[in-house]
């Protein structure tokens, strides 16, 4: 059930976390100053694109391509509006959130830690994996949490690319909806406060609140653990 109602956000994070983290590592550790000067603003422009533009792109370009790919794999019942298309486009949309905060956190790690690791004979990749990323983990986790919240609360892309039908499935090629879309649908129109639709909307809102609360709690535990290790 949990995988179904948040399937779009899960797919988005599978896309955004690796790409956002790798882009931050590239910009801080491998890119020249000229490349960084141009690439960082270009990457952050993605955060300013209206979600309706992403929605049109997902509905008109990504969703048909995903459906054709599913048919090529032998999935005969692949929907034209599907969760995978919405998740991919949401992942692209939130890459700047993960990348920007990870970039700042990695750049804030003291040079002494980086230089000490290299002086001990570690390679650059080993220094990144064993020193920089653990030291920058609190900021990286913060960026990921912000991106998760952004993906969970997204409505426009899901409506345009994944459909409007509540479907209990874990198949990414099926039509789905999200909690936020259902809340809007249930509260649209003149409803009595005690009507089943209104109560269902409040129940979904409570589910969303509890889920994000536990996500934040888990992140704070991780941050506390690594802060103690590097203080």
CSV table of C-alpha atoms in Angstrom, one decimal:
chain,number,residue,atom,x,y,z
A,1,UNK,CA,0.0,0.0,0.0
A,2,UNK,CA,2.7,2.5,1.0
A,3,UNK,CA,4.7,1.7,-2.2
A,4,UNK,CA,1.5,2.3,-4.2
A,5,UNK,CA,0.5,5.7,-2.8
A,6,UNK,CA,4.1,7.1,-3.0
A,7,UNK,CA,5.3,5.2,-6.1
A,8,UNK,CA,5.8,8.3,-8.1
A,9,UNK,CA,8.0,9.8,-5.3
A,10,UNK,CA,9.9,6.6,-5.0
A,11,UNK,CA,10.7,6.5,-8.7
A,12,UNK,CA,11.6,10.2,-8.6
A,13,UNK,CA,14.1,9.6,-5.7
A,14,UNK,CA,15.7,6.7,-7.6
A,15,UNK,CA,16.3,9.1,-10.4
A,16,UNK,CA,17.2,12.3,-8.4
A,17,UNK,CA,19.5,11.0,-5.7
A,18,UNK,CA,22.2,9.3,-7.8
A,19,UNK,CA,22.2,12.1,-10.5
A,20,UNK,CA,22.0,14.9,-8.0
A,21,UNK,CA,24.8,13.5,-5.8
A,22,UNK,CA,27.0,12.6,-8.7
A,23,UNK,CA,26.6,16.1,-10.2
A,24,UNK,CA,27.5,17.6,-6.9
A,25,UNK,CA,30.6,15.5,-6.6
A,26,UNK,CA,31.6,16.3,-10.2
A,27,UNK,CA,31.1,20.0,-9.7
A,28,UNK,CA,33.1,20.2,-6.5
A,29,UNK,CA,35.9,17.7,-7.1
A,30,UNK,CA,36.4,17.2,-10.8
A,31,UNK,CA,35.1,20.2,-12.8
A,32,UNK,CA,37.3,23.1,-13.6
A,33,UNK,CA,36.3,26.6,-12.4
A,34,UNK,CA,35.1,27.5,-15.9
A,35,UNK,CA,32.9,24.4,-16.2
A,36,UNK,CA,31.5,24.9,-12.7
A,37,UNK,CA,30.8,28.5,-13.4
A,38,UNK,CA,28.5,27.5,-16.3
A,39,UNK,CA,27.2,24.2,-15.2
A,40,UNK,CA,25.9,25.1,-11.7
A,41,UNK,CA,23.6,27.9,-12.9
A,42,UNK,CA,22.3,25.8,-15.8
A,43,UNK,CA,21.5,22.9,-13.4
A,44,UNK,CA,19.8,25.2,-11.0
A,45,UNK,CA,17.6,26.6,-13.8
A,46,UNK,CA,15.7,23.3,-13.6
A,47,UNK,CA,14.3,24.4,-10.2
A,48,UNK,CA,12.7,27.4,-11.7
A,49,UNK,CA,10.8,25.7,-14.5
A,50,UNK,CA,7.0,25.7,-13.8
A,51,UNK,CA,5.7,22.2,-13.0
A,52,UNK,CA,3.0,22.5,-15.7
A,53,UNK,CA,5.9,22.6,-18.2
A,54,UNK,CA,7.3,19.4,-16.8
A,55,UNK,CA,3.8,18.0,-16.9
A,56,UNK,CA,3.4,18.7,-20.6
A,57,UNK,CA,6.8,17.3,-21.3
A,58,UNK,CA,6.0,14.2,-19.3
A,59,UNK,CA,2.6,13.7,-21.0
A,60,UNK,CA,3.6,14.4,-24.6
A,61,UNK,CA,7.1,13.0,-24.7
A,62,UNK,CA,8.2,10.8,-21.8
A,63,UNK,CA,4.9,8.9,-21.2
A,64,UNK,CA,4.5,7.7,-24.8
A,65,UNK,CA,8.2,6.7,-24.9
A,66,UNK,CA,7.8,4.7,-21.7
A,67,UNK,CA,4.7,3.0,-23.0
A,68,UNK,CA,6.5,2.0,-26.2
A,69,UNK,CA,9.5,0.7,-24.1
A,70,UNK,CA,7.1,-1.4,-22.0
A,71,UNK,CA,5.4,-2.8,-25.2
A,72,UNK,CA,8.9,-3.7,-26.5
A,73,UNK,CA,9.6,-5.6,-23.2
A,74,UNK,CA,6.3,-7.5,-23.7
A,75,UNK,CA,4.1,-5.6,-21.3
A,76,UNK,CA,0.9,-5.7,-23.3
A,77,UNK,CA,-1.3,-3.7,-20.8
A,78,UNK,CA,1.1,-0.7,-20.4
A,79,UNK,CA,-0.9,2.5,-20.0
A,80,UNK,CA,-0.3,5.7,-21.9
A,81,UNK,CA,-0.4,7.5,-18.6
A,82,UNK,CA,1.9,5.7,-16.2
A,83,UNK,CA,3.8,6.1,-12.9
A,84,UNK,CA,7.2,5.6,-14.4
A,85,UNK,CA,6.9,8.6,-16.7
A,86,UNK,CA,5.7,10.9,-13.9
A,87,UNK,CA,8.5,9.6,-11.6
A,88,UNK,CA,11.2,10.2,-14.1
A,89,UNK,CA,10.1,13.7,-14.8
A,90,UNK,CA,9.7,14.5,-11.1
A,91,UNK,CA,13.2,13.1,-10.5
A,92,UNK,CA,14.6,15.5,-13.1
A,93,UNK,CA,12.7,18.4,-11.5
A,94,UNK,CA,14.2,17.8,-8.0
A,95,UNK,CA,17.7,17.1,-9.1
A,96,UNK,CA,18.8,20.7,-8.3
A,97,UNK,CA,17.5,20.4,-4.7
A,98,UNK,CA,19.7,17.3,-4.1
A,99,UNK,CA,22.6,18.7,-6.1
A,100,UNK,CA,22.7,22.2,-4.6
A,101,UNK,CA,22.6,21.2,-1.0
A,102,UNK,CA,25.0,18.3,-1.5
A,103,UNK,CA,27.4,20.7,-3.4
A,104,UNK,CA,27.3,23.2,-0.5
A,105,UNK,CA,27.8,20.4,2.1
A,106,UNK,CA,30.8,18.8,0.3
A,107,UNK,CA,32.4,22.2,-0.4
A,108,UNK,CA,32.1,23.0,3.4
A,109,UNK,CA,34.2,20.0,4.4
A,110,UNK,CA,37.5,21.3,5.8
A,111,UNK,CA,40.4,21.0,3.3
A,112,UNK,CA,42.5,19.5,6.1
A,113,UNK,CA,40.4,16.3,6.0
A,114,UNK,CA,40.7,16.1,2.2
A,115,UNK,CA,44.4,16.8,2.2
A,116,UNK,CA,45.1,14.4,5.1
A,117,UNK,CA,43.4,11.6,3.3
A,118,UNK,CA,45.4,12.2,0.1
A,119,UNK,CA,48.6,12.5,2.1
A,120,UNK,CA,47.9,9.1,3.6
A,121,UNK,CA,47.9,7.6,0.1
A,122,UNK,CA,44.2,7.4,-0.6
A,123,UNK,CA,43.1,8.0,-4.1
A,124,UNK,CA,40.7,10.8,-5.0
A,125,UNK,CA,37.7,8.5,-5.3
A,126,UNK,CA,38.6,6.8,-2.0
A,127,UNK,CA,38.8,10.2,-0.4
A,128,UNK,CA,35.4,11.1,-1.7
A,129,UNK,CA,33.7,7.9,-0.6
A,130,UNK,CA,35.5,7.5,2.8
A,131,UNK,CA,36.0,11.1,3.9
A,132,UNK,CA,34.0,13.7,2.1
A,133,UNK,CA,30.7,12.0,1.8
A,134,UNK,CA,30.5,10.8,5.4
A,135,UNK,CA,31.5,14.3,6.6
A,136,UNK,CA,29.0,16.0,4.4
A,137,UNK,CA,26.2,13.5,5.1
A,138,UNK,CA,24.1,15.9,7.3
A,139,UNK,CA,23.7,18.4,4.4
A,140,UNK,CA,23.2,15.6,1.9
A,141,UNK,CA,20.4,14.1,4.0
A,142,UNK,CA,18.8,17.5,4.3
A,143,UNK,CA,18.8,17.9,0.6
A,144,UNK,CA,17.4,14.5,0.0
A,145,UNK,CA,14.6,15.2,2.6
A,146,UNK,CA,13.7,18.4,0.9
A,147,UNK,CA,13.5,16.6,-2.4
A,148,UNK,CA,11.4,13.9,-0.9
A,149,UNK,CA,8.9,16.4,0.4
A,150,UNK,CA,8.8,18.2,-2.9
A,151,UNK,CA,8.2,14.9,-4.8
A,152,UNK,CA,5.5,13.7,-2.4
A,153,UNK,CA,3.6,17.0,-2.6
A,154,UNK,CA,3.7,17.2,-6.4
A,155,UNK,CA,0.3,17.2,-8.1
A,156,UNK,CA,0.5,18.7,-11.6
A,157,UNK,CA,3.0,16.3,-13.1
A,158,UNK,CA,1.2,13.3,-11.7
A,159,UNK,CA,-2.2,14.4,-13.0
A,160,UNK,CA,-0.8,15.1,-16.5
A,161,UNK,CA,1.5,12.1,-16.8
A,162,UNK,CA,0.3,9.4,-14.5
A,163,UNK,CA,-3.4,9.8,-14.7
A,164,UNK,CA,-6.2,10.4,-12.2
A,165,UNK,CA,-7.2,6.9,-11.3
A,166,UNK,CA,-6.6,5.5,-7.8
A,167,UNK,CA,-5.0,2.1,-8.6
A,168,UNK,CA,-3.6,-0.3,-6.0
A,169,UNK,CA,-0.6,-1.6,-7.9
A,170,UNK,CA,3.2,-1.6,-7.8
A,171,UNK,CA,3.5,-1.9,-11.6
A,172,UNK,CA,5.3,1.3,-12.8
A,173,UNK,CA,3.6,1.0,-16.2
A,174,UNK,CA,0.1,1.3,-14.8
A,175,UNK,CA,-2.0,4.5,-14.3
A,176,UNK,CA,-1.9,5.7,-10.8
A,177,UNK,CA,-2.6,8.8,-8.7
A,178,UNK,CA,-1.0,10.3,-5.5
A,179,UNK,CA,-2.2,11.3,-2.1
A,180,UNK,CA,-2.2,15.0,-2.9
A,181,UNK,CA,-4.2,14.5,-6.1
A,182,UNK,CA,-6.8,12.4,-4.2
A,183,UNK,CA,-7.1,15.1,-1.5
A,184,UNK,CA,-7.8,17.7,-4.1
A,185,UNK,CA,-10.3,15.5,-5.8
A,186,UNK,CA,-12.1,14.6,-2.5
A,187,UNK,CA,-12.4,18.2,-1.4
A,188,UNK,CA,-13.5,19.6,-4.7
A,189,UNK,CA,-17.1,20.9,-4.7
A,190,UNK,CA,-19.5,21.6,-1.9
A,191,UNK,CA,-18.9,19.0,0.8
A,192,UNK,CA,-20.3,18.7,4.3
A,193,UNK,CA,-17.6,18.6,6.9
A,194,UNK,CA,-18.8,15.2,8.1
A,195,UNK,CA,-19.2,13.7,4.6
A,196,UNK,CA,-17.2,10.5,3.8
A,197,UNK,CA,-15.3,12.4,1.1
A,198,UNK,CA,-14.1,15.1,3.5
A,199,UNK,CA,-13.2,12.6,6.2
A,200,UNK,CA,-11.3,10.5,3.6
A,201,UNK,CA,-9.3,13.6,2.6
A,202,UNK,CA,-8.4,14.3,6.2
A,203,UNK,CA,-7.3,10.7,6.6
A,204,UNK,CA,-5.1,11.0,3.6
A,205,UNK,CA,-3.6,14.2,4.9
A,206,UNK,CA,-2.9,12.5,8.2
A,207,UNK,CA,-1.2,9.7,6.4
A,208,UNK,CA,1.0,12.2,4.5
A,209,UNK,CA,1.8,14.0,7.8
A,210,UNK,CA,2.8,10.8,9.6
A,211,UNK,CA,4.9,9.6,6.7
A,212,UNK,CA,6.9,12.8,6.4
A,213,UNK,CA,7.3,13.0,10.2
A,214,UNK,CA,9.0,9.6,10.3
A,215,UNK,CA,11.1,10.5,7.3
A,216,UNK,CA,12.4,13.6,9.2
A,217,UNK,CA,12.9,11.6,12.4
A,218,UNK,CA,15.0,9.0,10.6
A,219,UNK,CA,17.1,11.8,8.9
A,220,UNK,CA,17.7,13.5,12.3
A,221,UNK,CA,19.0,10.2,13.7
A,222,UNK,CA,21.4,9.9,10.8
A,223,UNK,CA,22.6,13.5,11.1
A,224,UNK,CA,23.1,13.1,14.9
A,225,UNK,CA,25.2,10.0,14.4
A,226,UNK,CA,27.6,11.5,11.9
A,227,UNK,CA,27.8,14.8,13.7
A,228,UNK,CA,29.0,13.0,16.8
A,229,UNK,CA,31.6,11.1,14.7
A,230,UNK,CA,33.1,14.2,13.1
A,231,UNK,CA,32.9,16.7,16.0
